[in-house]
Amino acid sequence: MACRTLFISQQDFKERVDLSDNVLSKYIVPNIASVQDRYIKKILCKVFYDELITQIDAGTLTTANETLIDDHIKPAMVFRSYARYLATANIFSTPAGFRKFREDNSDAAEAADMTAFLNQANSDASFYEKELSNFLQNNLSDYPTFRDECGCSHNKDSGGFKITSIGVGYKKDPYKNPNNPFYNDFLDGNGNPR
């Protein structure tokens, strides 16, 4: 598998969220990559996104782009990745099918607790995604590629970040919550398998 340039590292992830150091990178990195593709690329637009990746790979990241990544992209990605991780945190794929991890000296978190964690992570992610979008719009002169190639398709009052009733009616089973990004990966808008 080829190396992939990601805007955040496992360490960035762990610095911002409450997560055991024992969590292996193989459970975190796929969520980070998916969030970068599904959420961040959409906010940045492909042309500007590609420019940032090219600068990171070449070691030529501008000061403005470094600020954008450190102060705005990383927090948005961390919390969206965390939400995706929480959706399946103790469920693992094995040759015998999906299994739920259990320990002898602890109990699994209740569904209501997981829903609260998931809702908070999604709320934080939406906040930081909105902050990222607003920052770009308010600093167009510092990001000419975004301004010239993508700026017209974004506006400050984008309805894409509206939060309404997250988790309402899904307190017993967070995995059946349509606001859960994991749920959305496998079911269409009508709740049918893709």
Tab-separated table of C-alpha atoms in Angstrom:
chain	number	residue	atom	x	y	z
A	1	MET	CA	0.000	0.000	0.000
A	2	ALA	CA	1.385	3.388	-1.003
A	3	CYS	CA	2.114	6.033	1.591
A	4	ARG	CA	-0.574	8.651	1.930
A	5	THR	CA	-0.120	12.283	2.885
A	6	LEU	CA	-2.447	13.135	5.749
A	7	PHE	CA	-2.944	16.544	7.318
A	8	ILE	CA	-2.919	15.106	10.830
A	9	SER	CA	-0.972	12.432	12.620
A	10	GLN	CA	-2.007	9.966	15.267
A	11	GLN	CA	-0.282	12.255	17.776
A	12	ASP	CA	-2.400	15.265	16.707
A	13	PHE	CA	-5.433	13.071	17.207
A	14	LYS	CA	-4.422	12.001	20.691
A	15	GLU	CA	-3.503	15.534	21.827
A	16	ARG	CA	-7.038	16.803	21.293
A	17	VAL	CA	-9.299	13.942	22.388
A	18	ASP	CA	-9.530	11.573	25.325
A	19	LEU	CA	-8.135	8.375	23.889
A	20	SER	CA	-6.023	5.604	25.385
A	21	ASP	CA	-2.432	5.418	24.212
A	22	ASN	CA	-3.046	1.705	23.667
A	23	VAL	CA	-5.317	2.369	20.684
A	24	LEU	CA	-3.461	1.125	17.644
A	25	SER	CA	-2.887	3.370	14.639
A	26	LYS	CA	-4.553	0.814	12.367
A	27	TYR	CA	-7.890	1.805	13.970
A	28	ILE	CA	-7.290	5.553	13.790
A	29	VAL	CA	-5.604	6.157	10.417
A	30	PRO	CA	-8.434	4.791	8.223
A	31	ASN	CA	-10.816	7.231	9.918
A	32	ILE	CA	-8.409	10.119	9.385
A	33	ALA	CA	-7.985	9.287	5.689
A	34	SER	CA	-11.722	8.989	5.184
A	35	VAL	CA	-12.410	12.320	6.892
A	36	GLN	CA	-9.744	14.030	4.820
A	37	ASP	CA	-11.371	12.733	1.627
A	38	ARG	CA	-15.038	13.208	2.582
A	39	TYR	CA	-15.021	16.432	4.586
A	40	ILE	CA	-11.818	18.445	4.274
A	41	LYS	CA	-11.376	18.090	0.525
A	42	LYS	CA	-14.971	19.290	0.092
A	43	ILE	CA	-14.353	22.399	2.193
A	44	LEU	CA	-11.018	23.216	0.553
A	45	CYS	CA	-11.971	22.250	-3.019
A	46	LYS	CA	-9.790	19.856	-4.986
A	47	VAL	CA	-7.416	22.429	-6.498
A	48	PHE	CA	-6.494	24.012	-3.169
A	49	TYR	CA	-6.456	20.615	-1.439
A	50	ASP	CA	-3.973	19.321	-4.056
A	51	GLU	CA	-1.816	22.421	-3.572
A	52	LEU	CA	-1.579	21.795	0.161
A	53	ILE	CA	-0.693	18.121	-0.337
A	54	THR	CA	1.981	19.051	-2.902
A	55	GLN	CA	3.508	21.614	-0.537
A	56	ILE	CA	3.553	19.143	2.360
A	57	ASP	CA	5.183	16.450	0.193
A	58	ALA	CA	7.801	18.890	-1.134
A	59	GLY	CA	8.480	20.483	2.258
A	60	THR	CA	7.521	23.910	0.879
A	61	LEU	CA	4.463	24.683	3.004
A	62	THR	CA	3.902	28.449	3.124
A	63	THR	CA	3.451	30.179	6.466
A	64	ALA	CA	-0.201	30.950	5.658
A	65	ASN	CA	-0.874	27.327	4.697
A	66	GLU	CA	0.922	26.041	7.788
A	67	THR	CA	-1.295	28.282	9.941
A	68	LEU	CA	-4.381	27.047	8.091
A	69	ILE	CA	-3.454	23.411	8.681
A	70	ASP	CA	-2.321	23.767	12.313
A	71	ASP	CA	-5.071	26.086	13.548
A	72	HIS	CA	-8.067	25.081	11.435
A	73	ILE	CA	-7.734	21.857	9.447
A	74	LYS	CA	-6.268	19.753	12.268
A	75	PRO	CA	-9.019	20.471	14.833
A	76	ALA	CA	-11.757	19.842	12.246
A	77	MET	CA	-10.181	16.565	11.180
A	78	VAL	CA	-9.466	15.376	14.708
A	79	PHE	CA	-13.036	15.679	15.932
A	80	ARG	CA	-14.630	14.295	12.754
A	81	SER	CA	-12.158	11.362	12.868
A	82	TYR	CA	-12.890	10.862	16.550
A	83	ALA	CA	-16.625	10.685	15.829
A	84	ARG	CA	-16.009	8.049	13.158
A	85	TYR	CA	-13.780	6.089	15.525
A	86	LEU	CA	-16.344	6.233	18.358
A	87	ALA	CA	-19.026	4.741	16.111
A	88	THR	CA	-17.161	1.412	16.041
A	89	ALA	CA	-14.615	1.779	18.852
A	90	ASN	CA	-14.850	-1.741	20.270
A	91	ILE	CA	-16.109	-3.675	17.250
A	92	PHE	CA	-13.518	-5.481	15.163
A	93	SER	CA	-13.592	-7.440	11.935
A	94	THR	CA	-12.285	-10.999	12.213
A	95	PRO	CA	-12.329	-13.989	9.853
A	96	ALA	CA	-15.380	-15.180	11.818
A	97	GLY	CA	-17.215	-11.862	11.329
A	98	PHE	CA	-17.524	-8.739	13.424
A	99	ARG	CA	-16.778	-9.139	17.115
A	100	LYS	CA	-17.163	-6.864	20.131
A	101	PHE	CA	-14.133	-6.555	22.408
A	102	ARG	CA	-14.661	-7.390	26.092
A	103	GLU	CA	-12.344	-7.213	29.093
A	104	ASP	CA	-12.588	-9.199	32.324
A	105	ASN	CA	-12.123	-6.185	34.585
A	106	SER	CA	-14.383	-3.594	32.939
A	107	ASP	CA	-17.823	-3.115	31.431
A	108	ALA	CA	-18.630	-1.741	28.002
A	109	ALA	CA	-19.953	1.805	27.896
A	110	GLU	CA	-23.727	2.087	27.845
A	111	ALA	CA	-25.397	3.036	24.566
A	112	ALA	CA	-26.509	6.368	26.075
A	113	ASP	CA	-22.902	7.147	27.036
A	114	MET	CA	-21.672	6.309	23.547
A	115	THR	CA	-24.412	8.469	22.050
A	116	ALA	CA	-23.329	11.388	24.220
A	117	PHE	CA	-19.682	10.952	23.202
A	118	LEU	CA	-20.618	10.615	19.550
A	119	ASN	CA	-22.921	13.639	19.603
A	120	GLN	CA	-20.283	15.771	21.302
A	121	ALA	CA	-17.600	14.736	18.806
A	122	ASN	CA	-19.924	15.472	15.856
A	123	SER	CA	-20.856	18.836	17.368
A	124	ASP	CA	-17.187	19.725	17.872
A	125	ALA	CA	-16.378	18.612	14.319
A	126	SER	CA	-19.170	20.748	12.852
A	127	PHE	CA	-17.966	23.752	14.872
A	128	TYR	CA	-14.378	23.415	13.631
A	129	GLU	CA	-15.470	22.771	10.036
A	130	LYS	CA	-17.501	25.987	10.155
A	131	GLU	CA	-14.509	27.798	11.671
A	132	LEU	CA	-12.313	26.492	8.832
A	133	SER	CA	-14.765	27.650	6.186
A	134	ASN	CA	-15.175	31.072	7.819
A	135	PHE	CA	-11.419	31.500	8.199
A	136	LEU	CA	-10.875	30.855	4.496
A	137	GLN	CA	-13.657	33.254	3.503
A	138	ASN	CA	-12.317	35.965	5.816
A	139	ASN	CA	-8.744	35.564	4.563
A	140	LEU	CA	-9.179	35.095	0.811
A	141	SER	CA	-6.202	37.323	0.012
A	142	ASP	CA	-3.902	34.908	1.886
A	143	TYR	CA	-5.200	31.901	-0.071
A	144	PRO	CA	-5.296	32.899	-3.764
A	145	THR	CA	-5.780	29.347	-5.048
A	146	PHE	CA	-8.823	28.896	-2.854
A	147	ARG	CA	-10.111	32.372	-3.743
A	148	ASP	CA	-9.629	31.954	-7.506
A	149	GLU	CA	-10.600	28.312	-7.906
A	150	CYS	CA	-12.986	27.596	-5.039
A	151	GLY	CA	-14.037	30.784	-3.244
A	152	CYS	CA	-17.129	31.408	-5.333
A	153	SER	CA	-18.656	28.064	-4.422
A	154	HIS	CA	-18.402	28.754	-0.689
A	155	ASN	CA	-20.141	31.414	1.291
A	156	LYS	CA	-20.114	32.393	4.945
A	157	ASP	CA	-23.716	31.344	5.486
A	158	SER	CA	-23.348	27.838	4.163
A	159	GLY	CA	-26.195	25.649	5.371
A	160	GLY	CA	-23.972	22.569	5.215
A	161	PHE	CA	-22.873	22.966	8.826
A	162	LYS	CA	-26.244	23.388	10.517
A	163	ILE	CA	-26.734	21.259	13.615
A	164	THR	CA	-30.259	20.273	14.519
A	165	SER	CA	-31.404	17.659	17.011
A	166	ILE	CA	-28.341	15.453	16.867
A	167	GLY	CA	-29.134	12.065	18.322
A	168	VAL	CA	-32.778	12.753	19.113
A	169	GLY	CA	-34.616	9.453	19.052
A	170	TYR	CA	-31.453	7.391	18.862
A	171	LYS	CA	-30.382	7.343	22.509
A	172	LYS	CA	-30.667	3.559	22.808
A	173	ASP	CA	-28.529	2.683	19.809
A	174	PRO	CA	-25.984	5.250	18.524
A	175	TYR	CA	-25.166	2.972	15.595
A	176	LYS	CA	-28.682	3.481	14.179
A	177	ASN	CA	-28.329	7.264	14.347
A	178	PRO	CA	-28.509	8.828	10.850
A	179	ASN	CA	-26.252	11.644	12.122
A	180	ASN	CA	-23.540	9.063	12.733
A	181	PRO	CA	-21.057	9.262	9.803
A	182	PHE	CA	-20.437	5.494	9.998
A	183	TYR	CA	-24.178	4.884	9.512
A	184	ASN	CA	-24.180	7.185	6.477
A	185	ASP	CA	-21.377	5.232	4.829
A	186	PHE	CA	-23.499	2.112	4.567
A	187	LEU	CA	-27.096	3.304	4.254
A	188	ASP	CA	-28.709	5.677	1.799
A	189	GLY	CA	-30.940	8.612	2.776
A	190	ASN	CA	-33.916	6.273	3.185
A	191	GLY	CA	-32.067	3.931	5.567
A	192	ASN	CA	-31.590	1.219	2.946
A	193	PRO	CA	-28.228	-0.535	2.462
A	194	ARG	CA	-26.088	1.002	-0.291
